[in-house]
């Protein structure tokens, strides 16, 4: 089924991300003085000039959503993108994410949590911008960088911190850890350690939503699923396979690419033949949007439209958010490859500072109220750490629970009884 | 895919439910004729068009294998005659009944819908239940298996078909990481009630890649169950049990067994996923087998009986976990074990079973366990070579003779 897509369907203003304009054939020549901050600090990267590198200068044709929207609307001093309540909600969520991750780093270096811990500092606008628009029944699927997605979706900070400490009160009883955050109540479907692995799961959740509406006849079921993943994942087969299936069946899903330009130490440009990920959407029959992921209001605007599109039943959208992680890939990453100038450039675009500035300049609320939120979050975190510290470690008896939903799956032992009936089983000492 | 194939006309199985204590002596000496589905075990040729040729000379003049319906012993089986069908039809019937029973059960896989399935297991289902419930997927095993898992987490009960089990190697990521582990890593919050099924095993000159035995690769994955069907009766029973189970279950079918014919009960029944099936009680040696090798074993058993041996044949059916009760009782009785399987020698189901029996029943063994497996060779195309990669009845006879010296 031919699906001609340009982003023209998407909003009233075609952004022409995909239509090459005849005047802007640009050679992909990356220099440190490149005016385009999108391409990062690969100063040694020089690619031959060739017409196949038909890439646009970002500043030329890629336009921030909010800018266009502003241009379209009549000038008005009351033309604000958010209300005060919304502003405070967004601010609080981002501050929670940032403070939580900072606290994680502290706790890690104090020996309270172990293993691979991947922090989200700098990318808060994407999580907050998207997830705060969802209902509780909507689903979110994430990667190993999932603490903040969990928090935005509503999982209590206590539960996430406990999980990181490996305590039995964690959201996954201490069995998942940093990379496997799940919450049935809040419809957080993980937390996956291998990249790309969660995208089919998200596609399945979207499939269920469609199935419920069309087969089970739950006419009001309009649950949407968001799949978050990074730039490195966009070279993985599962990404493309799911773009195809989601567009084919018009599943209610939004694919959110958190393009922070780096997959551990691999620059996105060194790994990808065509680095503009949003262009891959139309190839599969869905709109592809690029948005400034350091600006929560822009992200929110795009997210609104993408989520509404999915809810309406018009199918999936691919949203590429240009963002940046202020810390290394994980707490074990020395982060030596990235250019300090690049880091400084993005630090200047800190999403929390930007939102704060917007709120203050537009007189949505006072500085004092924002400071009060900061303090509140500090208290929430203190409480979370204290709760996690005081929570018990999982007892041995927890070892064999949850391996199977139906523990008869451990089989029948030599004595004829099901192994799960063996008392050693509940003590966790049984040999299975 | 039609194949004329030779084997024992499906022996009516005796499956004990956990509540009944199984006593093999009792079943041997007191056949229960009241069950209408009991029938003689005989050597028969089952043709792909459904005709069964009974060989009168080959009929074994011995006791009936009594039959117990897997559910209530006192069920109405006595009053109904049952109906005859082929194995793939039995699978289809099981699947269809479960889809009727629970609207959340759905099927996804390549060519399952309009095409009816490469071995016709899903024939007619798309017409009846619609294109969304019987979903024709693009060729993307890893992703559609993952999609099935995501759907299972959010409330559906998908049956995921691998057109050939070998193709599921592409879905290993999802089967291992998500199918097997997700219930655990989520702290029990999400269940994955999927059934992953498809035809596997060595066929007739299908070539190396289409002749794989994935049960050996999947067996280490924690959190999944594996079963292998071998008769229309247990095919339907296992399919239904697998769909109803809350655990992820991998159901192994065999390419050459789809046209087996048998009479099965009309009423609803399931076969317990964790239990083995006693095919032929005996005294001298325990032969453990599953799937297609069951028929090679039964063919060898005929020869062995004529030579004066009395083998006990158990179809283990549950590849993970092993039914150590049925197996153990048998070992305690015969003291000799022969495992006959189609898996490769290295790291196959037989290897695990040998270890499990040695660990648990070493004191009862009079001889080392013998394990006959396929050669550690990619299955050749040439018919003559292919024949010698899998275990043949003559080898089984020799092995039993050796074991019983």
PDB file of C-alpha atoms in Angstrom, chain A residues 88-89 91-93 95-96 99 157 368-384:
ATOM      1  CA  UNK A  88       6.019  23.601  36.901  1.00  0.00           C
ATOM      2  CA  UNK A  89       5.269  19.980  36.057  1.00  0.00           C
ATOM      3  CA  UNK A  91      10.432  21.666  35.506  1.00  0.00           C
ATOM      4  CA  UNK A  92       9.881  19.368  38.437  1.00  0.00           C
ATOM      5  CA  UNK A  93      10.150  16.255  36.298  1.00  0.00           C
ATOM      6  CA  UNK A  95      14.915  18.386  38.000  1.00  0.00           C
ATOM      7  CA  UNK A  96      13.901  15.036  39.471  1.00  0.00           C
ATOM      8  CA  UNK A  99      19.015  15.138  40.661  1.00  0.00           C
ATOM      9  CA  UNK A 157      11.983   7.399  43.144  1.00  0.00           C
ATOM     10  CA  UNK A 368      11.393  31.322  44.573  1.00  0.00           C
ATOM     11  CA  UNK A 369       8.812  28.794  43.520  1.00  0.00           C
ATOM     12  CA  UNK A 370      11.328  27.065  41.294  1.00  0.00           C
ATOM     13  CA  UNK A 371      13.802  26.969  44.138  1.00  0.00           C
ATOM     14  CA  UNK A 372      11.109  25.436  46.291  1.00  0.00           C
ATOM     15  CA  UNK A 373      10.757  22.683  43.728  1.00  0.00           C
ATOM     16  CA  UNK A 374      14.506  22.124  43.779  1.00  0.00           C
ATOM     17  CA  UNK A 375      14.379  21.750  47.514  1.00  0.00           C
ATOM     18  CA  UNK A 376      11.408  19.426  47.346  1.00  0.00           C
ATOM     19  CA  UNK A 377      13.225  17.172  44.921  1.00  0.00           C
ATOM     20  CA  UNK A 378      16.259  17.115  47.188  1.00  0.00           C
ATOM     21  CA  UNK A 379      14.053  15.882  49.958  1.00  0.00           C
ATOM     22  CA  UNK A 380      12.444  13.260  47.743  1.00  0.00           C
ATOM     23  CA  UNK A 381      15.876  11.951  46.905  1.00  0.00           C
ATOM     24  CA  UNK A 382      17.111  11.961  50.477  1.00  0.00           C
ATOM     25  CA  UNK A 383      14.059   9.959  51.345  1.00  0.00           C
ATOM     26  CA  UNK A 384      14.607   7.594  48.438  1.00  0.00           C
TER      27      UNK A 384
END
